[in-house]
């Protein structure tokens, strides 16, 4: 099972919006809506920010949103803040009770 | 509030077995996929595998021959054993509570270094 493909880095200025893509295949991202996204600050454990491609846990800001089209999922963050600077990982269910992560994207808030 | 806490040796010799335990508190164990995920220094996340509440397991094909994940519901713990450890297994190991939709609770992580 190959890792999902994410850009290595994205950046934006405070108040702007950014999007992070997560490209998979018709066997994982394209096959199920079971795509999740995780935010990881340095030295900390990842935290779930989006699940089932578009749903947001109640504790997560509504500035975070998710979408999916075909074999590609995306995480969007609006109204960028300094505290959004972190690494972001996508994860997809790939069938047969297997999960696969993306390589991660470093978000820099300029 | 569900909490997970990894424990185990921080240093393992090459060719030996890496063993970690995850203690679960604040929640019940049924219906979840109790999962291990690792992150080599400076690199991304890798799904290792899980044990379901009924004892069923599955693991990453690249690690399957070396991985054993087990569950002790009486102690609210689950464990990882990775045999024939090498430097490539040096990583922060996370335990997490899994559902089909993703991993909603994570431990703080445990750094395991494989070195002589």
Coordinates of C-alpha atoms in Angstrom, one line a residue:
Chain A
X1 CA 0.0 0.0 0.0
X2 CA 1.6 3.3 -1.1
X3 CA 1.5 6.4 0.9
X4 CA -0.9 9.2 -0.1
X5 CA 0.7 12.2 -1.8
X6 CA 0.8 15.6 -0.1
X7 CA 2.8 18.7 -1.0
X8 CA 5.8 19.0 1.2
X9 CA 5.0 22.6 2.2
X10 CA 2.5 25.3 1.9
X11 CA 2.5 28.8 3.3
X12 CA 0.2 31.8 3.8
X13 CA -0.1 35.1 5.6
X14 CA -2.2 35.7 8.7
X15 CA -5.9 36.1 7.7
X16 CA -5.4 34.3 4.3
X17 CA -6.7 30.9 3.3
X18 CA -4.7 27.8 2.3
X19 CA -5.5 24.4 1.0
X20 CA -3.6 21.2 1.4
X21 CA -4.2 18.4 -1.1
X22 CA -4.0 14.6 -0.5
X23 CA -3.9 12.5 -3.6
X24 CA -4.7 8.8 -3.4
X25 CA -6.1 6.2 -5.7
X26 CA -9.4 4.6 -6.5
X27 CA -8.6 1.9 -3.8
X28 CA -8.3 4.4 -0.9
X29 CA -9.3 8.0 -1.1
X30 CA -11.6 7.4 -4.1
X31 CA -13.2 4.3 -2.7
X32 CA -14.4 5.5 0.7
X33 CA -15.3 8.8 2.5
X34 CA -13.1 7.6 5.4
X35 CA -10.4 10.3 5.0
X36 CA -9.1 12.0 8.1
X37 CA -6.7 14.9 8.7
X38 CA -4.4 15.5 11.6
X39 CA -2.5 18.5 12.9
X40 CA 0.8 18.0 14.6
X41 CA 2.8 20.7 16.4
X42 CA 6.5 20.1 17.1
X43 CA 7.1 17.6 19.9
X44 CA 3.4 16.8 20.2
X45 CA 1.1 14.0 19.2
X46 CA -1.1 14.4 16.2
X47 CA -4.7 15.6 16.7
X48 CA -7.7 14.9 14.6
X49 CA -9.1 17.9 12.8
X50 CA -11.3 16.4 10.1
X51 CA -12.9 13.0 9.8
X52 CA -15.0 11.3 7.1
X53 CA -13.6 13.7 4.6
X54 CA -15.7 16.7 5.6
X55 CA -16.7 16.4 9.3
X56 CA -15.1 18.4 12.1
X57 CA -14.8 17.4 15.7
X58 CA -16.7 19.8 18.0
X59 CA -13.5 21.1 19.6
X60 CA -12.0 22.1 16.2
X61 CA -12.4 25.6 14.9
X62 CA -14.8 26.1 12.0
X63 CA -11.9 27.7 10.1
X64 CA -10.9 24.1 9.2
X65 CA -12.9 22.3 6.5
X66 CA -12.4 19.3 4.4
X67 CA -13.5 18.2 0.9
X68 CA -13.0 15.3 -1.5
X69 CA -13.3 14.9 -5.2
X70 CA -12.5 11.7 -6.9
X71 CA -9.2 10.4 -5.7
X72 CA -8.1 13.6 -4.0
X73 CA -9.0 15.0 -0.6
X74 CA -8.3 18.5 0.6
X75 CA -8.0 20.4 3.9
X76 CA -8.7 24.1 3.9
X77 CA -7.8 26.5 6.6
X78 CA -9.3 30.0 6.5
X79 CA -8.4 33.1 8.5
X80 CA -4.8 31.8 9.1
X81 CA -3.4 32.3 12.5
X82 CA 0.1 31.8 13.9
X83 CA -1.1 28.8 15.9
X84 CA -2.1 27.0 12.7
X85 CA 1.6 26.6 11.8
X86 CA 2.1 22.9 12.1
X87 CA 2.5 19.7 10.1
X88 CA -0.7 18.3 8.6
X89 CA -1.2 14.6 7.7
X90 CA -4.1 13.0 5.7
X91 CA -5.1 9.4 6.3
X92 CA -7.4 7.1 4.3
X93 CA -9.0 3.8 4.9
X94 CA -7.8 1.5 2.1
X95 CA -10.1 -1.4 2.5
X96 CA -9.3 -4.8 4.1
X97 CA -8.9 -3.1 7.4
X98 CA -5.8 -1.2 6.3
X99 CA -5.1 2.5 6.8
X100 CA -2.5 4.6 4.9
X101 CA -1.1 8.1 5.8
X102 CA 0.1 10.8 3.5
X103 CA 3.7 12.0 3.7
X104 CA 2.8 15.2 5.6
X105 CA 2.7 18.9 4.7
X106 CA 4.4 21.7 6.7
X107 CA 2.3 24.8 6.9
X108 CA 4.2 28.0 7.5
X109 CA 2.3 31.1 8.5
X110 CA 4.4 34.0 7.1
Chain B
X1 CA -12.0 11.9 28.9
X2 CA -10.1 9.1 27.2
X3 CA -6.4 9.0 27.8
X4 CA -3.7 6.7 26.4
X5 CA -0.2 6.3 27.7
X6 CA 2.6 4.4 26.1
X7 CA 5.3 2.7 28.2
X8 CA 8.3 0.5 27.4
X9 CA 12.1 0.6 27.0
X10 CA 13.5 3.6 25.2
X11 CA 16.6 1.7 23.9
X12 CA 16.6 -1.6 22.1
X13 CA 19.6 -3.5 20.7
X14 CA 19.6 -4.5 17.0
X15 CA 18.1 -7.9 16.3
X16 CA 16.2 -7.8 19.6
X17 CA 12.4 -7.4 20.1
X18 CA 10.9 -3.9 20.6
X19 CA 8.0 -4.1 23.1
X20 CA 5.6 -1.4 24.1
X21 CA 2.3 -1.2 26.1
X22 CA -0.5 1.3 25.9
X23 CA -2.7 1.9 29.0
X24 CA -6.2 3.1 28.2
X25 CA -8.1 5.1 30.8
X26 CA -11.4 6.9 30.8
X27 CA -13.2 4.8 28.3
X28 CA -14.2 1.3 27.4
X29 CA -12.3 -0.9 25.0
X30 CA -15.1 -2.5 22.9
X31 CA -15.9 -1.5 19.3
X32 CA -12.6 0.3 18.7
X33 CA -9.5 -0.5 16.7
X34 CA -6.6 -0.1 19.2
X35 CA -3.8 1.1 16.9
X36 CA -0.1 1.6 16.8
X37 CA 1.4 4.3 14.6
X38 CA 5.1 5.3 14.4
X39 CA 7.0 8.4 13.2
X40 CA 10.8 8.1 12.5
X41 CA 12.7 11.3 13.5
X42 CA 11.9 14.1 11.1
X43 CA 9.6 11.9 9.0
X44 CA 6.0 11.2 8.5
X45 CA 3.4 8.9 10.2
X46 CA 3.3 5.2 9.4
X47 CA 0.3 3.0 10.3
X48 CA 1.6 -0.2 12.0
X49 CA -1.5 -2.1 12.8
X50 CA -4.4 -2.6 15.3
X51 CA -6.1 -5.1 17.6
X52 CA -9.9 -5.0 17.6
X53 CA -11.8 -5.4 20.8
X54 CA -12.6 -9.1 19.9
X55 CA -8.9 -9.8 19.4
X56 CA -8.8 -9.6 15.6
X57 CA -5.6 -8.0 14.3
X58 CA -4.2 -6.6 11.1
X59 CA -1.0 -4.9 10.3
X60 CA 1.0 -3.0 7.6
X61 CA 2.1 -5.5 4.9
X62 CA 5.7 -4.1 5.2
X63 CA 5.8 -5.1 8.9
X64 CA 3.4 -8.0 9.1
X65 CA 6.0 -10.7 9.5
X66 CA 7.6 -9.0 12.5
X67 CA 4.5 -7.4 14.2
X68 CA 2.3 -8.8 17.0
X69 CA -0.4 -6.7 18.6
X70 CA -2.4 -8.0 21.5
X71 CA -5.1 -6.8 23.9
X72 CA -5.7 -7.3 27.6
X73 CA -9.1 -6.0 28.3
X74 CA -8.9 -6.9 32.0
X75 CA -6.0 -4.5 32.4
X76 CA -7.3 -2.0 29.7
X77 CA -4.0 -2.4 27.9
X78 CA -2.8 -3.3 24.4
X79 CA 0.7 -4.1 23.3
X80 CA 3.1 -4.1 20.4
X81 CA 5.9 -6.5 19.7
X82 CA 8.2 -5.9 16.8
X83 CA 10.9 -8.6 16.3
X84 CA 14.3 -8.3 14.7
X85 CA 14.6 -4.6 15.4
X86 CA 17.0 -2.5 13.3
X87 CA 18.0 1.1 13.1
X88 CA 15.1 1.7 10.6
X89 CA 12.7 1.0 13.5
X90 CA 13.9 4.0 15.5
X91 CA 10.9 6.2 15.9
X92 CA 8.3 7.7 18.2
X93 CA 5.7 5.1 18.6
X94 CA 2.1 6.3 19.2
X95 CA -0.8 4.3 20.4
X96 CA -4.3 5.6 19.3
X97 CA -7.9 4.8 19.5
X98 CA -9.2 4.0 16.0
X99 CA -12.6 4.0 14.4
X100 CA -13.4 3.6 10.8
X101 CA -13.5 7.4 10.4
X102 CA -10.0 7.9 11.9
X103 CA -8.0 8.1 15.1
X104 CA -9.6 10.3 17.7
X105 CA -7.4 9.8 20.8
X106 CA -3.6 9.5 20.8
X107 CA -1.0 8.8 23.4
X108 CA 1.8 11.3 23.9
X109 CA 4.3 9.0 22.1
X110 CA 7.3 7.0 23.2
X111 CA 10.7 7.4 21.5
X112 CA 12.4 4.0 20.9
X113 CA 15.9 4.0 19.7
X114 CA 17.4 0.9 18.2
X115 CA 21.2 1.0 18.8
X116 CA 23.9 -1.1 20.3

